[in-house]
CSV table of C-alpha atoms and ligand atoms in Angstrom, one decimal:
chain,number,residue,atom,x,y,z
A,1,MET,CA,30.6,-54.8,-72.9
A,2,ALA,CA,26.7,-55.5,-73.3
A,3,ASP,CA,26.9,-56.7,-69.7
A,4,THR,CA,28.2,-53.5,-68.3
A,5,ASP,CA,26.1,-51.1,-70.5
A,6,SER,CA,22.7,-53.2,-69.6
A,7,LEU,CA,23.7,-53.5,-65.9
A,8,LEU,CA,24.4,-49.5,-65.6
A,9,ALA,CA,21.1,-48.8,-67.3
A,10,GLU,CA,19.1,-51.2,-65.1
A,11,ALA,CA,21.0,-49.8,-62.0
A,12,LEU,CA,20.4,-46.1,-62.8
A,13,ALA,CA,16.6,-46.8,-63.8
A,14,LYS,CA,16.2,-48.6,-60.3
A,15,ILE,CA,18.0,-46.0,-58.3
A,16,ALA,CA,16.1,-43.1,-60.0
A,17,GLU,CA,12.8,-44.8,-59.4
A,18,ALA,CA,13.6,-45.6,-55.7
A,19,ASP,CA,11.2,-43.4,-53.6
A,20,THR,CA,12.4,-44.2,-50.0
A,21,LEU,CA,15.7,-44.6,-48.3
A,22,ASP,CA,15.0,-48.1,-47.5
A,23,LEU,CA,14.5,-49.1,-51.1
A,24,LEU,CA,17.6,-47.2,-52.1
A,25,GLU,CA,19.6,-49.2,-49.5
A,26,GLN,CA,18.2,-52.4,-50.8
A,27,HIS,CA,19.6,-51.4,-54.4
A,28,ARG,CA,22.9,-50.4,-53.0
A,29,VAL,CA,23.1,-53.9,-51.4
A,30,ALA,CA,21.9,-55.5,-54.6
A,31,PHE,CA,24.7,-53.9,-56.9
A,32,LEU,CA,27.7,-52.9,-54.5
A,33,GLY,CA,27.2,-55.2,-51.5
A,34,LYS,CA,29.5,-58.2,-51.1
A,35,LYS,CA,27.2,-60.4,-52.9
A,36,GLY,CA,25.9,-57.6,-55.3
A,37,SER,CA,25.9,-58.0,-59.0
A,38,ILE,CA,28.7,-55.5,-59.6
A,39,SER,CA,30.8,-57.0,-57.1
A,40,ALA,CA,30.2,-60.3,-58.6
A,41,LEU,CA,31.4,-58.8,-62.0
A,42,MET,CA,34.6,-57.6,-60.3
A,43,LYS,CA,35.3,-61.3,-59.2
A,44,THR,CA,35.4,-62.4,-62.9
A,45,LEU,CA,38.5,-60.2,-63.3
A,46,GLY,CA,40.6,-63.2,-61.8
A,47,GLY,CA,39.8,-65.6,-64.7
A,48,MET,CA,40.7,-63.2,-67.3
A,49,SER,CA,43.8,-62.8,-69.6
A,50,PRO,CA,45.9,-59.7,-68.7
A,51,GLU,CA,44.7,-57.9,-71.7
A,52,GLU,CA,41.2,-58.6,-71.1
A,53,ARG,CA,41.7,-57.6,-67.3
A,54,SER,CA,43.0,-54.3,-68.1
A,55,GLU,CA,40.2,-53.6,-70.4
A,56,ALA,CA,37.5,-55.1,-68.4
A,57,GLY,CA,38.7,-53.6,-65.1
A,58,ALA,CA,38.7,-50.1,-66.5
A,59,ARG,CA,35.1,-50.6,-67.6
A,60,PHE,CA,33.9,-52.3,-64.5
A,61,ASN,CA,35.5,-49.4,-62.2
A,62,VAL,CA,33.7,-46.9,-64.3
A,63,LEU,CA,30.3,-48.9,-63.8
A,64,ARG,CA,31.0,-49.1,-59.9
A,65,THR,CA,31.8,-45.4,-59.8
A,66,GLU,CA,28.7,-44.3,-61.8
A,67,VAL,CA,26.3,-46.6,-59.6
A,68,ALA,CA,27.9,-45.3,-56.5
A,69,ASP,CA,27.6,-41.6,-57.5
A,70,ALA,CA,24.1,-42.3,-58.7
A,71,LEU,CA,23.3,-43.9,-55.3
A,72,ALA,CA,24.7,-40.9,-53.3
A,73,ALA,CA,23.0,-38.2,-55.4
A,74,ARG,CA,19.6,-40.0,-55.0
A,75,LYS,CA,20.2,-40.4,-51.2
A,76,VAL,CA,20.8,-36.6,-50.8
A,77,ALA,CA,17.7,-36.1,-52.9
A,78,LEU,CA,15.5,-38.3,-50.8
A,79,GLU,CA,16.9,-36.9,-47.5
A,80,SER,CA,16.2,-33.4,-48.4
A,81,ALA,CA,12.7,-34.3,-49.7
A,82,ALA,CA,11.9,-36.1,-46.3
A,83,LEU,CA,13.2,-32.8,-44.4
A,84,GLU,CA,11.0,-30.7,-46.6
A,85,ALA,CA,8.0,-32.9,-45.9
A,86,LYS,CA,8.7,-32.8,-42.1
A,87,LEU,CA,8.9,-29.1,-42.1
A,88,ALA,CA,5.7,-28.7,-44.2
A,89,SER,CA,3.7,-30.7,-41.6
A,90,GLU,CA,5.1,-28.8,-38.6
A,91,THR,CA,4.3,-25.2,-40.1
A,92,LEU,CA,3.1,-22.7,-37.5
A,93,ASP,CA,0.2,-20.6,-38.7
A,94,LEU,CA,1.4,-17.2,-37.3
A,95,SER,CA,-1.9,-15.7,-38.3
A,96,LEU,CA,-3.9,-17.7,-35.7
A,97,PRO,CA,-4.8,-15.6,-32.7
A,98,ALA,CA,-2.6,-16.1,-29.8
A,99,PRO,CA,-4.0,-18.5,-27.1
A,100,GLU,CA,-5.6,-16.6,-24.0
A,101,ALA,CA,-2.8,-16.1,-21.4
A,102,SER,CA,-4.2,-15.7,-17.8
A,103,THR,CA,-3.0,-12.3,-16.6
A,104,GLY,CA,-3.3,-11.2,-13.0
A,105,SER,CA,-5.0,-8.2,-11.9
A,106,VAL,CA,-4.9,-5.9,-8.7
A,107,HIS,CA,-7.8,-6.3,-6.2
A,108,PRO,CA,-9.9,-3.3,-5.6
A,109,VAL,CA,-8.7,-2.9,-2.0
A,110,SER,CA,-5.0,-3.1,-3.1
A,111,GLN,CA,-5.8,-0.5,-5.8
A,112,VAL,CA,-7.5,1.9,-3.2
A,113,MET,CA,-4.8,1.4,-0.8
A,114,ASP,CA,-2.3,2.5,-3.5
A,115,GLU,CA,-4.5,5.3,-4.5
A,116,LEU,CA,-4.6,6.5,-0.8
A,117,ALA,CA,-0.8,6.2,-0.4
A,118,GLU,CA,-0.4,8.2,-3.5
A,119,ILE,CA,-2.8,11.0,-2.6
A,120,PHE,CA,-1.2,11.3,1.1
A,121,ALA,CA,2.3,10.9,0.0
A,122,ASP,CA,1.7,14.2,-2.0
A,123,MET,CA,0.6,16.0,1.3
A,124,GLY,CA,3.8,14.7,3.0
A,125,PHE,CA,2.4,11.6,4.8
A,126,ALA,CA,4.7,8.4,5.1
A,127,VAL,CA,3.1,4.9,5.4
A,128,ALA,CA,3.4,3.1,8.8
A,129,THR,CA,2.5,-0.3,9.6
A,130,GLY,CA,1.8,-2.1,12.9
A,131,PRO,CA,1.2,-5.8,13.9
A,132,GLU,CA,-2.3,-7.4,13.2
A,133,ILE,CA,-1.9,-9.4,16.4
A,134,GLU,CA,-1.9,-6.8,19.1
A,135,ASP,CA,-2.0,-6.5,22.8
A,136,ASP,CA,-5.1,-4.7,24.5
A,137,TRP,CA,-2.8,-2.0,25.7
A,138,HIS,CA,-2.2,-0.5,22.3
A,139,ASN,CA,-5.5,-1.5,20.7
A,140,PHE,CA,-7.5,-0.1,23.7
A,141,THR,CA,-5.8,1.3,26.8
A,142,ALA,CA,-3.6,3.7,25.1
A,143,LEU,CA,-6.3,4.9,23.1
A,144,ASN,CA,-8.1,6.1,26.2
A,145,MET,CA,-10.3,2.9,26.2
A,146,PRO,CA,-9.5,1.5,29.9
A,147,GLU,CA,-10.6,-2.0,30.9
A,148,SER,CA,-14.0,-0.8,32.0
A,149,HIS,CA,-14.8,1.2,29.0
A,150,PRO,CA,-18.1,0.4,27.2
A,151,ALA,CA,-16.3,1.1,23.7
A,152,ARG,CA,-14.2,-2.1,24.2
A,153,ALA,CA,-17.4,-4.3,24.3
A,154,MET,CA,-18.5,-2.4,21.0
A,155,HIS,CA,-15.6,-3.9,19.1
A,156,ASP,CA,-16.5,-7.6,18.9
A,157,THR,CA,-12.9,-8.4,19.6
A,158,PHE,CA,-11.2,-11.9,18.7
A,159,TYR,CA,-9.1,-12.5,21.9
A,160,PHE,CA,-6.3,-15.2,22.1
A,161,PRO,CA,-6.3,-17.5,24.8
A,162,ASP,CA,-2.9,-16.6,26.3
A,163,SER,CA,-1.5,-13.2,27.7
A,164,ASP,CA,2.0,-11.8,26.6
A,165,GLU,CA,4.9,-11.6,29.1
A,166,GLN,CA,3.8,-8.3,30.6
A,167,GLY,CA,0.3,-9.9,31.3
A,168,ARG,CA,-1.3,-8.1,28.3
A,169,SER,CA,-4.3,-9.7,26.7
A,170,MET,CA,-3.5,-10.6,23.0
A,171,LEU,CA,-6.1,-10.0,20.3
A,172,LEU,CA,-6.6,-9.5,16.7
A,173,ARG,CA,-6.4,-5.5,16.3
A,174,THR,CA,-10.0,-4.3,15.9
A,175,HIS,CA,-8.9,-1.0,14.1
A,176,THR,CA,-5.7,0.5,12.9
A,177,SER,CA,-5.6,3.1,15.5
A,178,PRO,CA,-3.0,1.3,17.7
A,179,VAL,CA,-0.6,2.3,14.8
A,180,GLN,CA,-1.0,5.8,16.1
A,181,ILE,CA,0.5,4.9,19.4
A,182,ARG,CA,3.3,2.7,17.9
A,183,SER,CA,4.2,5.6,15.6
A,184,MET,CA,4.4,8.3,18.4
A,185,LEU,CA,6.3,6.0,20.7
A,186,LYS,CA,8.8,5.0,17.8
A,187,GLU,CA,9.2,8.2,15.7
A,188,GLY,CA,8.2,10.9,18.2
A,189,ALA,CA,7.1,14.2,17.0
A,190,PRO,CA,6.3,16.0,14.6
A,191,LEU,CA,4.5,13.2,12.6
A,192,ARG,CA,2.4,12.7,9.5
A,193,ILE,CA,1.5,9.2,8.7
A,194,ILE,CA,-1.3,7.1,7.2
A,195,ALA,CA,-1.5,3.4,8.4
A,196,PRO,CA,-3.5,1.1,6.1
A,197,GLY,CA,-4.0,-2.5,6.8
A,198,ARG,CA,-6.1,-5.6,8.1
A,199,VAL,CA,-8.4,-5.4,10.9
A,200,TYR,CA,-10.7,-8.0,12.6
A,201,ARG,CA,-14.2,-8.2,14.2
A,202,SER,CA,-16.4,-11.0,15.1
A,203,ASP,CA,-19.1,-9.9,12.7
A,204,SER,CA,-20.5,-11.0,9.5
A,205,ASP,CA,-23.2,-9.9,7.1
A,206,ALA,CA,-23.7,-8.2,3.8
A,207,THR,CA,-21.8,-5.2,5.0
A,208,HIS,CA,-19.4,-6.9,7.5
A,209,THR,CA,-16.8,-9.3,7.2
A,210,PRO,CA,-14.8,-10.7,10.1
A,211,MET,CA,-11.5,-9.3,8.3
A,212,PHE,CA,-11.7,-5.9,6.7
A,213,HIS,CA,-9.5,-3.2,5.8
A,214,GLN,CA,-9.1,0.3,7.5
A,215,ILE,CA,-6.8,3.4,6.9
A,216,GLU,CA,-5.6,5.4,9.7
A,217,GLY,CA,-4.3,9.1,9.5
A,218,LEU,CA,-2.3,11.0,12.1
A,219,VAL,CA,-0.7,14.4,12.3
A,220,ILE,CA,1.0,15.5,15.3
A,221,ASP,CA,2.7,19.0,15.2
A,222,LYS,CA,2.7,22.3,16.9
A,223,GLY,CA,-0.5,24.5,16.7
A,224,ILE,CA,-2.6,22.1,14.9
A,225,HIS,CA,-6.3,22.7,14.9
A,226,LEU,CA,-9.6,21.5,13.3
A,227,GLY,CA,-9.2,23.6,10.2
A,228,HIS,CA,-6.0,21.6,9.4
A,229,LEU,CA,-8.1,18.5,9.7
A,230,LYS,CA,-11.1,19.9,7.6
A,231,TRP,CA,-8.6,21.0,4.7
A,232,THR,CA,-6.7,17.7,4.7
A,233,LEU,CA,-9.8,15.6,4.5
A,234,GLU,CA,-11.5,17.6,1.9
A,235,THR,CA,-8.3,17.8,-0.3
A,236,PHE,CA,-8.1,13.8,0.2
A,237,LEU,CA,-11.7,13.1,-0.7
A,238,LYS,CA,-11.7,15.4,-3.8
A,239,ALA,CA,-8.4,13.7,-5.1
A,240,PHE,CA,-9.9,10.1,-4.1
A,241,PHE,CA,-13.2,10.4,-5.8
A,242,GLU,CA,-11.8,12.7,-8.6
A,243,ARG,CA,-14.5,15.4,-8.3
A,244,ASP,CA,-14.4,19.0,-7.5
A,245,ASP,CA,-17.9,19.4,-6.3
A,246,ILE,CA,-17.5,17.3,-3.2
A,247,VAL,CA,-19.2,18.9,-0.3
A,248,LEU,CA,-18.3,17.8,3.3
A,249,ARG,CA,-20.4,17.9,6.5
A,250,LEU,CA,-18.8,17.7,9.8
A,251,ARG,CA,-20.9,16.3,12.6
A,252,PRO,CA,-20.1,16.3,16.2
A,253,SER,CA,-19.5,12.6,17.4
A,254,TYR,CA,-17.6,10.4,20.0
A,255,PHE,CA,-14.5,8.5,19.9
A,256,PRO,CA,-12.6,7.8,23.1
A,257,PHE,CA,-9.1,8.8,21.4
A,258,THR,CA,-10.3,12.3,19.7
A,259,GLU,CA,-11.5,15.5,21.7
A,260,PRO,CA,-13.5,17.0,20.0
A,261,SER,CA,-14.6,14.1,17.7
A,262,VAL,CA,-16.2,14.5,14.2
A,263,GLU,CA,-17.9,12.3,11.8
A,264,VAL,CA,-17.6,13.3,8.0
A,265,ASP,CA,-20.2,12.9,5.8
A,266,VAL,CA,-19.8,13.6,1.8
A,267,GLY,CA,-23.0,14.5,-0.3
A,268,TYR,CA,-24.1,12.3,-3.0
A,269,SER,CA,-26.5,12.4,-5.9
A,270,MET,CA,-28.4,9.7,-7.9
A,271,GLU,CA,-26.9,9.5,-11.6
A,272,LYS,CA,-28.4,6.8,-13.8
A,273,GLY,CA,-29.8,5.1,-10.8
A,274,ARG,CA,-26.3,4.8,-9.2
A,275,ARG,CA,-25.2,6.6,-6.0
A,276,VAL,CA,-22.5,8.8,-7.1
A,277,VAL,CA,-20.5,11.0,-4.6
A,278,GLY,CA,-20.7,14.7,-5.2
A,279,GLY,CA,-23.4,17.3,-5.2
A,280,SER,CA,-24.7,19.4,-2.6
A,281,GLY,CA,-26.3,16.9,-0.5
A,282,ASP,CA,-29.2,19.1,0.5
A,283,ASP,CA,-31.7,19.2,-2.2
A,284,GLU,CA,-34.0,16.7,-4.0
A,285,GLY,CA,-32.2,13.6,-4.7
A,286,HIS,CA,-29.1,14.4,-2.8
A,287,ALA,CA,-28.3,13.1,0.6
A,288,TRP,CA,-25.5,12.6,3.0
A,289,MET,CA,-23.1,9.5,3.4
A,290,GLU,CA,-20.8,8.8,6.4
A,291,VAL,CA,-17.3,8.2,5.2
A,292,LEU,CA,-14.8,9.0,8.2
A,293,GLY,CA,-14.4,9.2,11.8
A,294,SER,CA,-11.9,11.8,12.9
A,295,GLY,CA,-11.1,14.4,15.5
A,296,MET,CA,-8.2,16.2,17.4
A,297,VAL,CA,-6.2,13.7,19.2
A,298,ASN,CA,-7.3,13.5,23.0
A,299,ARG,CA,-4.4,14.8,25.3
A,300,LYS,CA,-4.5,11.5,27.0
A,301,VAL,CA,-3.6,9.7,23.7
A,302,ILE,CA,-0.8,12.0,23.3
A,303,GLU,CA,0.6,11.4,26.6
A,304,PHE,CA,0.2,7.5,26.0
A,305,GLY,CA,2.4,8.4,22.8
A,306,GLY,CA,5.2,9.5,25.2
A,307,LEU,CA,4.6,13.2,24.1
A,308,ASP,CA,3.6,16.3,26.0
A,309,PRO,CA,0.0,17.6,25.1
A,310,ASP,CA,0.9,21.0,26.1
A,311,GLU,CA,3.5,21.0,23.4
A,312,TRP,CA,2.1,18.9,20.7
A,313,GLN,CA,-1.5,18.6,19.3
A,314,GLY,CA,-2.7,16.6,16.4
A,315,PHE,CA,-5.5,15.2,14.5
A,316,ALA,CA,-6.6,11.8,13.4
A,317,PHE,CA,-8.9,10.1,11.2
A,318,GLY,CA,-9.9,6.7,10.4
A,319,THR,CA,-12.2,4.7,7.8
A,320,GLY,CA,-12.8,1.5,6.1
A,321,VAL,CA,-10.8,0.8,2.7
A,322,ASP,CA,-13.3,-1.9,1.6
A,323,ARG,CA,-16.2,0.8,1.9
A,324,LEU,CA,-14.2,3.6,0.0
A,325,ALA,CA,-13.8,1.0,-2.7
A,326,MET,CA,-17.4,0.2,-2.9
A,327,LEU,CA,-18.3,3.8,-2.8
A,328,LYS,CA,-15.9,4.7,-5.7
A,329,TYR,CA,-16.3,1.7,-7.7
A,330,GLY,CA,-20.0,0.9,-7.3
A,331,MET,CA,-19.6,-2.6,-5.9
A,332,ASP,CA,-22.5,-3.5,-3.7
A,333,ASP,CA,-21.8,-6.6,-1.7
A,334,LEU,CA,-18.7,-6.6,0.6
A,335,ARG,CA,-18.5,-10.3,0.9
A,336,ALA,CA,-17.6,-10.6,-2.9
A,337,PHE,CA,-14.4,-8.9,-2.0
A,338,PHE,CA,-13.1,-11.9,0.0
A,339,ASP,CA,-14.6,-14.6,-2.2
A,340,GLY,CA,-11.7,-15.2,-4.5
A,341,ASP,CA,-14.0,-15.3,-7.5
A,342,LEU,CA,-11.9,-14.8,-10.6
A,343,ARG,CA,-14.8,-13.7,-12.6
A,344,TRP,CA,-15.5,-10.9,-10.1
A,345,MET,CA,-11.9,-10.1,-10.3
A,346,LYS,CA,-11.8,-9.9,-13.8
A,347,HIS,CA,-14.8,-7.5,-13.7
A,348,TYR,CA,-13.6,-5.2,-11.0
A,349,GLY,CA,-10.0,-5.9,-11.0
A,350,PHE,CA,-7.3,-3.4,-12.2
A,351,ALA,CA,-4.5,-3.8,-14.6
A,352,ALA,CA,-1.2,-4.5,-13.0
A,353,LEU,CA,0.6,-1.8,-14.8
A,354,ASP,CA,-2.1,1.0,-14.3
A,355,VAL,CA,-0.5,2.2,-11.2
A,356,PRO,CA,-2.2,5.4,-9.6
A,357,THR,CA,-0.2,8.5,-10.0
A,358,LEU,CA,-1.2,12.1,-9.4
A,359,SER,CA,-0.2,13.1,-13.0
A,360,GLY,CA,-2.2,10.2,-14.7
A,361,GLY,CA,-5.1,10.0,-12.3
A,362,VAL,CA,-5.5,8.0,-9.2
A,363,GLY,CA,-8.5,6.0,-10.2
A,364,VAL,CA,-7.5,4.2,-13.4
A,365,SER,CA,-10.5,2.8,-15.1
A,366,ALA,CA,-11.7,-0.5,-13.8
B,401,DAH,N1,-10.8,3.5,15.0
B,401,DAH,C1,-12.0,3.8,14.5
B,401,DAH,C2,-12.8,2.6,14.2
B,401,DAH,O1,-12.4,1.6,14.2
B,401,DAH,C3,-12.0,4.8,13.4
B,401,DAH,C4,-11.6,6.2,13.7
B,401,DAH,C5,-12.3,7.1,14.2
B,401,DAH,C6,-10.2,6.4,13.8
B,401,DAH,C7,-11.9,8.4,14.6
B,401,DAH,C8,-9.8,7.4,14.1
B,401,DAH,C9,-10.5,8.6,14.5
B,401,DAH,O2,-8.2,7.8,14.1
B,401,DAH,O3,-9.9,9.8,14.8
B,401,DAH,O4,-14.0,2.6,14.1
């Protein structure tokens, strides 16, 4: 009797004190294992008289069950304590600031192209494209620059060593004007397009890069005259620079593909030491800045486009997109546009979701 009571007390005390699962397992083996003390007690039943056996057997069974239950309960307690400790050590501090995630931004050139597409779409212009690897017929001849024309030499053209099947010299287009020809030949008339894209010239300094961006505009219809050109450019420049006080100056000029040709200047003033488009352009602190080449489409160009110049007239314009971006957003070195410097992009880039719209404003803040 005293045996079982003291064994039970000893077992329960040891189980209660066990603070690791390993130690608890050692106790289980020591009491209930094949060679454990309770198992040894069970074995003594064989040498007992039937009366002793039934009395002692009942006691031993109670002892074994109580020790087994205590072991099981302590095991559950130790396991859940271990889980609690693990969870506590792995806690996330949700009040910490989120790690800085890198986000992409829209390059000013892409932004300005989107702004231009938005503004001209509102005036009924579609966006047209052409190849950057062009032939000299589309790039020069069809734009009224025959082989001997001096304007060809002014374009610092990158030529490819081989000609195409028709014997035309291949080159990197020097301007977006060949898209005029391609659009007329493909779409016919009437036509209202803009053509933004990359162009190439063998030229490099602070204001010239071998690759840069232009946008071309072309309207072909009946009865088109210089007034349409002036209104369109004025409407475009006011929307683009987001100012109503823009004053234009049209200067007579020369381009082989337009006749007459006009160069368009906008007035600017100095505000806080920065050149700002807008203002009258003729008094103190004001000046003119050239922004566009344009003119009435030359009859020969309309013919090269497969149309009858007695029936169809038009106007065209072209300008540098990089230059427009520099003027609007106050960037001074063209080369930075192509350096791929992420710090520059972070400073001048545009949030990807700030898409230009006429209702929300085309020039979302940089
Ligand atoms: N293609 C000209 C250039 O690269 C720009 C230009 C001037 C385009 C007058 C035109 C235009 O369509 O009418 O410098």
